[in-house]
CSV table of C-alpha atoms in Angstrom, one decimal:
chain,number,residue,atom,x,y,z
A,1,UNK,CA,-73.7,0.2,-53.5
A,2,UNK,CA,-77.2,-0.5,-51.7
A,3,UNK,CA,-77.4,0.2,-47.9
A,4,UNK,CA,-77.6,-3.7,-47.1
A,5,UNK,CA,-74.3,-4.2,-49.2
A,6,UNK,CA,-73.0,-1.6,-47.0
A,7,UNK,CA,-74.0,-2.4,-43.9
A,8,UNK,CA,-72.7,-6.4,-45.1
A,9,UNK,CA,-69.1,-4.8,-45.5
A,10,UNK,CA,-69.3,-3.3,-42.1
A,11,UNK,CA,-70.4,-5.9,-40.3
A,12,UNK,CA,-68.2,-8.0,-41.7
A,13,UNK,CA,-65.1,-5.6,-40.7
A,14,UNK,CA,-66.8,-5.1,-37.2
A,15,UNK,CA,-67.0,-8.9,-36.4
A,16,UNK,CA,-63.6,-9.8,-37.9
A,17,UNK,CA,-61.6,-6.8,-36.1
A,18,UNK,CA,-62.8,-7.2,-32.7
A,19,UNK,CA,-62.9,-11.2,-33.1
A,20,UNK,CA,-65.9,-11.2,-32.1
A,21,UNK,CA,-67.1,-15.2,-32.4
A,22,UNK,CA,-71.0,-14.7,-32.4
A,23,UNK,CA,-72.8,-11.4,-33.9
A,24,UNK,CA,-76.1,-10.1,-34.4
A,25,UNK,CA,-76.6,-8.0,-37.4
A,26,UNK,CA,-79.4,-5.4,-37.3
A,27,UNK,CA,-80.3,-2.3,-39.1
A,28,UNK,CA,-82.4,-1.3,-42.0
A,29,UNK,CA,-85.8,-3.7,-42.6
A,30,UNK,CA,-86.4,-2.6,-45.9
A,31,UNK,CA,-84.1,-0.4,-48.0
A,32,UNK,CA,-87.1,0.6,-50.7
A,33,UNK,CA,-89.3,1.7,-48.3
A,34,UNK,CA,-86.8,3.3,-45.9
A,35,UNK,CA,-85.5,5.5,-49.1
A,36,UNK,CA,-89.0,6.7,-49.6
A,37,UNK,CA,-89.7,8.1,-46.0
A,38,UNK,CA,-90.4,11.4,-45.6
A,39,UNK,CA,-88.6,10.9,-41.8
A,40,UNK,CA,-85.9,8.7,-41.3
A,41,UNK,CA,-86.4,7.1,-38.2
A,42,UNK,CA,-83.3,5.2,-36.4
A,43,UNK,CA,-83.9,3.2,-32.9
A,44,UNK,CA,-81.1,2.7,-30.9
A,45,UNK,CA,-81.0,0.0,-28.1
A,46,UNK,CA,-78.4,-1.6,-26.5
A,47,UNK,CA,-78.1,-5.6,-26.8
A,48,UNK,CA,-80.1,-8.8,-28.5
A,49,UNK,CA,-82.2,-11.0,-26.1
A,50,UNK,CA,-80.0,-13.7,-27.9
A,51,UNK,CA,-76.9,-16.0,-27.1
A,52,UNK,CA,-75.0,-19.1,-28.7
A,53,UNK,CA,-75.2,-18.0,-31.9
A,54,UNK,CA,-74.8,-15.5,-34.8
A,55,UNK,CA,-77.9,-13.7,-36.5
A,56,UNK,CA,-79.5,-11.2,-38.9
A,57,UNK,CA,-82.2,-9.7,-36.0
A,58,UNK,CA,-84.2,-8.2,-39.3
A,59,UNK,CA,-85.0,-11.0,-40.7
A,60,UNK,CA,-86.1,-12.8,-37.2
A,61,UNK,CA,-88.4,-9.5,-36.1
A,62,UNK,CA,-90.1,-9.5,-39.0
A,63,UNK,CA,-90.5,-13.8,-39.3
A,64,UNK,CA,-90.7,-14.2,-35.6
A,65,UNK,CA,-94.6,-15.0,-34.5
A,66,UNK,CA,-94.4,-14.8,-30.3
A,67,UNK,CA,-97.1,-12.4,-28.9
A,68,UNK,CA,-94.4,-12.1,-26.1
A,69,UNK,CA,-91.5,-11.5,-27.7
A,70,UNK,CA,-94.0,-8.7,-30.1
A,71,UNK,CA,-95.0,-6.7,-27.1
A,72,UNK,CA,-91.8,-4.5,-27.5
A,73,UNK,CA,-92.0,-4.3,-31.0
A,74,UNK,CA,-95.6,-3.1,-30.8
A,75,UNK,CA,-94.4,0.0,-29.0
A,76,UNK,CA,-91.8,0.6,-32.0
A,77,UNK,CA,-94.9,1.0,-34.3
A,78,UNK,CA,-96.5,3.0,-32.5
A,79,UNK,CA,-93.6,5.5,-32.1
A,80,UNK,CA,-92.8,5.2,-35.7
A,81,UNK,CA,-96.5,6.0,-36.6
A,82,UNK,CA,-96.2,9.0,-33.8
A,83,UNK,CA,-93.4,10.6,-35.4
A,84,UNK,CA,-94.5,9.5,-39.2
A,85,UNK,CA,-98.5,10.0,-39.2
A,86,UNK,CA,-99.7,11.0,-36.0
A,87,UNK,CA,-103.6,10.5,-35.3
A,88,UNK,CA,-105.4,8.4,-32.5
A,89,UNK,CA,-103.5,5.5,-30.5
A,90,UNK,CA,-102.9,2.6,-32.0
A,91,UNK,CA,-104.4,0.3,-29.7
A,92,UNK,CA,-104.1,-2.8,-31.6
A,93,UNK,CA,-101.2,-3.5,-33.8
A,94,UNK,CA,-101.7,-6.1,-36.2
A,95,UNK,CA,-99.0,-8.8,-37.5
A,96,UNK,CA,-99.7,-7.2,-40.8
A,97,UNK,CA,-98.9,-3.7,-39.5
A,98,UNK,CA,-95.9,-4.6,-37.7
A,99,UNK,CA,-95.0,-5.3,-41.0
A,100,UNK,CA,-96.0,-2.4,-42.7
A,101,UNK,CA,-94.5,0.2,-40.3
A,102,UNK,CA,-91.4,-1.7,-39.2
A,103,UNK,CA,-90.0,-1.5,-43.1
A,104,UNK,CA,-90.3,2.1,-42.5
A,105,UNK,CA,-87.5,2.4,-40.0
A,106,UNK,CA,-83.9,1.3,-38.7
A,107,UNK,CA,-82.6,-0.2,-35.4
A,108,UNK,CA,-79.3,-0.8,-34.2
A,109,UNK,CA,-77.9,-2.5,-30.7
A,110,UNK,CA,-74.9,-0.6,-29.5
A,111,UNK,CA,-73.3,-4.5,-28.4
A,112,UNK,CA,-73.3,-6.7,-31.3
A,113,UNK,CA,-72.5,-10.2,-29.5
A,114,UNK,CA,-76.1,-9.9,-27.9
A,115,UNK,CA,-76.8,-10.7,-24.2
A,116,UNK,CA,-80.0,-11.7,-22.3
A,117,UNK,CA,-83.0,-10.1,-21.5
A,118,UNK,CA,-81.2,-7.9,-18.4
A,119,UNK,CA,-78.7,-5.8,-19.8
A,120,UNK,CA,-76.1,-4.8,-17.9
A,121,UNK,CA,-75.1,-0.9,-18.0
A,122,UNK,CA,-71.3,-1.0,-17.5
A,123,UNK,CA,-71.0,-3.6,-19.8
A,124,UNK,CA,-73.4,-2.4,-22.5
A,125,UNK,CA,-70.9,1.1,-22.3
A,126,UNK,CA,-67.6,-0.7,-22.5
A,127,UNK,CA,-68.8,-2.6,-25.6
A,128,UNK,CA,-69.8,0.9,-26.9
A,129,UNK,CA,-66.5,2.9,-26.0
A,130,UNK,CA,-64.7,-0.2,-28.0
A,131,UNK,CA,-67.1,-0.3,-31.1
A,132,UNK,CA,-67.7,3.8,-31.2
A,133,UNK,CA,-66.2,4.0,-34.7
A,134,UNK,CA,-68.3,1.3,-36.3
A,135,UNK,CA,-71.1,2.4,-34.5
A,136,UNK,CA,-70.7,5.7,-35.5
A,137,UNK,CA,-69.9,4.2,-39.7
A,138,UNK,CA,-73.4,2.5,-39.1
A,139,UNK,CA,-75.2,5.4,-38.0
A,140,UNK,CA,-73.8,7.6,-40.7
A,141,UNK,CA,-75.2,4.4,-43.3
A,142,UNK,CA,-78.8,5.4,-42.8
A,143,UNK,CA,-78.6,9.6,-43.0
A,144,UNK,CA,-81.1,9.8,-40.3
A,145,UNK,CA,-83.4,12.6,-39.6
A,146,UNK,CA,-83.9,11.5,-35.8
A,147,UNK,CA,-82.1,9.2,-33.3
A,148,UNK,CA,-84.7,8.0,-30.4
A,149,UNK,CA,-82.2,5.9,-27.9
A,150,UNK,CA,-84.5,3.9,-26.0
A,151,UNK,CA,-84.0,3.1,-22.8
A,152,UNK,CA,-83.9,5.7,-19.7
A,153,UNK,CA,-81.9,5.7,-16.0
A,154,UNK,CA,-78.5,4.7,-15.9
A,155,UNK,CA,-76.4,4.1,-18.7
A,156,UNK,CA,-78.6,5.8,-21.1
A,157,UNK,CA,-77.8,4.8,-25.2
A,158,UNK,CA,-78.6,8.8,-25.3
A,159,UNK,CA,-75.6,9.3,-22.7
A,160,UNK,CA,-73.5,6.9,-24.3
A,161,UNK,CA,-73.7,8.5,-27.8
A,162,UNK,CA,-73.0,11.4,-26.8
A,163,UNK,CA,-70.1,10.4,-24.9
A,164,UNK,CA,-68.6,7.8,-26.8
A,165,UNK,CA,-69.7,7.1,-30.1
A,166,UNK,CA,-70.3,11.5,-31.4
A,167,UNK,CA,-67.0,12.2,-29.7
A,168,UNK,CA,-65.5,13.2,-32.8
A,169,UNK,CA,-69.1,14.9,-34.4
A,170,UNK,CA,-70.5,18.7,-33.6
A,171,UNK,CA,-72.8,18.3,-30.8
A,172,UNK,CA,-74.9,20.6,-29.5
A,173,UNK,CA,-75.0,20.4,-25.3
A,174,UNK,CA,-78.1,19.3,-24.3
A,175,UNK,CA,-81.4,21.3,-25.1
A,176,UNK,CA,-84.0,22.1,-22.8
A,177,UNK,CA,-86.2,19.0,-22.6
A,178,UNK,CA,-89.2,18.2,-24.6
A,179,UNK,CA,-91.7,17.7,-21.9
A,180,UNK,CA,-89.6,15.2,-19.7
A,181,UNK,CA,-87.7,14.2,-22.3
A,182,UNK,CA,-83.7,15.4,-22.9
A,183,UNK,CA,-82.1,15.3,-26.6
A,184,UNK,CA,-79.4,17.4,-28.1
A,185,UNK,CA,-78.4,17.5,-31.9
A,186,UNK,CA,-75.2,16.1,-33.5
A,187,UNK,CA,-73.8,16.4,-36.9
A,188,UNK,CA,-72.3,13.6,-38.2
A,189,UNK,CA,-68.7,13.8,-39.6
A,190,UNK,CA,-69.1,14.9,-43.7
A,191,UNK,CA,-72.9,15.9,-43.4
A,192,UNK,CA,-74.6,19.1,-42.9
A,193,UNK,CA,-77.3,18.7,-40.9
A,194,UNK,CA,-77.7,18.4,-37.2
A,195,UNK,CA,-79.5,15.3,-36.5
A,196,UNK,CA,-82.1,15.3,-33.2
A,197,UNK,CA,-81.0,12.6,-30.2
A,198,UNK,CA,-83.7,12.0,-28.3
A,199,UNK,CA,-83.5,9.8,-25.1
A,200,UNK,CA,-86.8,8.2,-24.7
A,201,UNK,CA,-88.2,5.5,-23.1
A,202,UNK,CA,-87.3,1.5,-23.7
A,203,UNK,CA,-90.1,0.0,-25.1
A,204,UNK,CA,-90.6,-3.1,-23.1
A,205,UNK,CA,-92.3,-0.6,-20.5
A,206,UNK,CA,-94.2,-2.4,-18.0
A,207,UNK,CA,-97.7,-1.2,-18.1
A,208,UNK,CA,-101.2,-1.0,-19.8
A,209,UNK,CA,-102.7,0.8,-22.7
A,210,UNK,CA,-102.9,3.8,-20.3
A,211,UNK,CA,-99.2,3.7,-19.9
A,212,UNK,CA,-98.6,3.1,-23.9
A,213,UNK,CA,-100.9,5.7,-24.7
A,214,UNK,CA,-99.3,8.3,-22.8
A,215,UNK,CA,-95.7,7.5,-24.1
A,216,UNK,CA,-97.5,7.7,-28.0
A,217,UNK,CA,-99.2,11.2,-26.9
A,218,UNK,CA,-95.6,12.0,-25.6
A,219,UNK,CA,-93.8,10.6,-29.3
A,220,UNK,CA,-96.5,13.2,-30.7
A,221,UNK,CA,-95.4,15.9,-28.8
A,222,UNK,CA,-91.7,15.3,-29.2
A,223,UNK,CA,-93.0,15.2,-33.2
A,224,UNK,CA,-94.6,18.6,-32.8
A,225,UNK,CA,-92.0,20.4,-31.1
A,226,UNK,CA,-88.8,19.5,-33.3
A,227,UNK,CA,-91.6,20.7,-36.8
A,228,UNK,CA,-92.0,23.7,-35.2
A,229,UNK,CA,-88.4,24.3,-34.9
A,230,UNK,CA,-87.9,23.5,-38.8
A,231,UNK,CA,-86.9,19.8,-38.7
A,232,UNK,CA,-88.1,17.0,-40.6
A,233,UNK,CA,-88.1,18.8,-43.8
A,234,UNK,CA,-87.0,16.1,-45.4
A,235,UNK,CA,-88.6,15.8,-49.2
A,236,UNK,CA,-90.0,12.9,-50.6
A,237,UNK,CA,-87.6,11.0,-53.2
């Protein structure tokens, strides 16, 4: 059974066991290309800018044409070249390689209903403490080699994880912090290895290039740091 028919079932589970009347599916763009990553990359954030209705947010990312709405997504390419390629900044970030890089990765919302564009903390955790289970199923779908949670201060996705949804998984406690930035590892129920949580920046930061720049240069680090420890040996199928 493919990923997508997988991630169907459990959506389809989710939505009908917590009655949930509107749901926005997410998770993997492209299950040829994310099968041939050297570096499994899953981005965890914590609702939809979307309301009234039910939707697949993959297909809409990758159809959806706003320069607006893109600004956040640009930042995801970036990171995913960060921890994937490396090199120079990305300054510009073509339609075309939003495409190209975005197919490369996995994202998940921790609320499914979706919200606005303020999230609201308490909520965002309560929604989380209720769905930890099929949260967790979801996460376990893709095998990932890193988590980035994106989104720092209060009610961290990192925080909520590691509280909530890895309960029930081997964590480690929390490592000493690349640069600024805390992660820990968990091991997911039925696998072997332990699987780098990284809380990291959202990425509708307010800011210039100077600003982006500096959160890729800190992606590259965070890249650098976890090799040297002997992670991300992942081989090429």
């Amino acid at each position: 059974m493919t990923i997508k028919e997988q991630e169907e079932l459990l959506f389809n589970r989710w939505k009908s066991s917590r009655k949930y009347q509107h749901f926005i599916a997410d998770g993997v763009f492209d299950e040829a290309e994310w099968q041939n990553q050297k570096r499994r990359i899953v981005f965890v954030m914590k609702e939809a800018n979307w309301k009234d209705d039910s939707a697949d947010m993959c297909e809409w990312v990758m159809s959806e044409e706003s320069p607006t709405y893109w600004k956040s997504w640009n930042n995801i390419v970036r990171w995913t070249i960060a921890l994937l390629e490396g090199g120079e900044y990305p300054r510009y970030v073509s339609r075309s390689d939003k495409t190209f890089w975005l197919k490369k990765t996995a994202f998940l919302n921790l609320k499914k209903p979706g919200g606005s564009a303020r999230s609201f903390d308490k909520e965002i955790c309560e929604y989380a403490r209720m769905d930890a289970n099929f949260i967790r199923e979801q996460i376990g779908l893709y095998d990932p080699d890193i988590i980035i949670c994106c989104g720092r201060g209060e009610g961290k996705n990192a925080d909520i994880l590691y509280e909530y949804v890895f309960a029930e998984d081997t964590l480690s406690s929390w490592q000493k912090p690349i640069g600024i930035y805390n992660y820990y590892f968990v091991k997911l129920r039925g696998t072997v290895k332990m699987i780098p949580v990284i809380s990291f920046y959202h990425p509708q930061i307010i800011g210039s290039h100077e600003v982006f720049e500096k959160r890729y240069k800190d992606m590259l680090q965070i890249c650098r740091e976890l090799e040297s420890m002997g992670y991300f040996q992942r081989s090429l199928i």
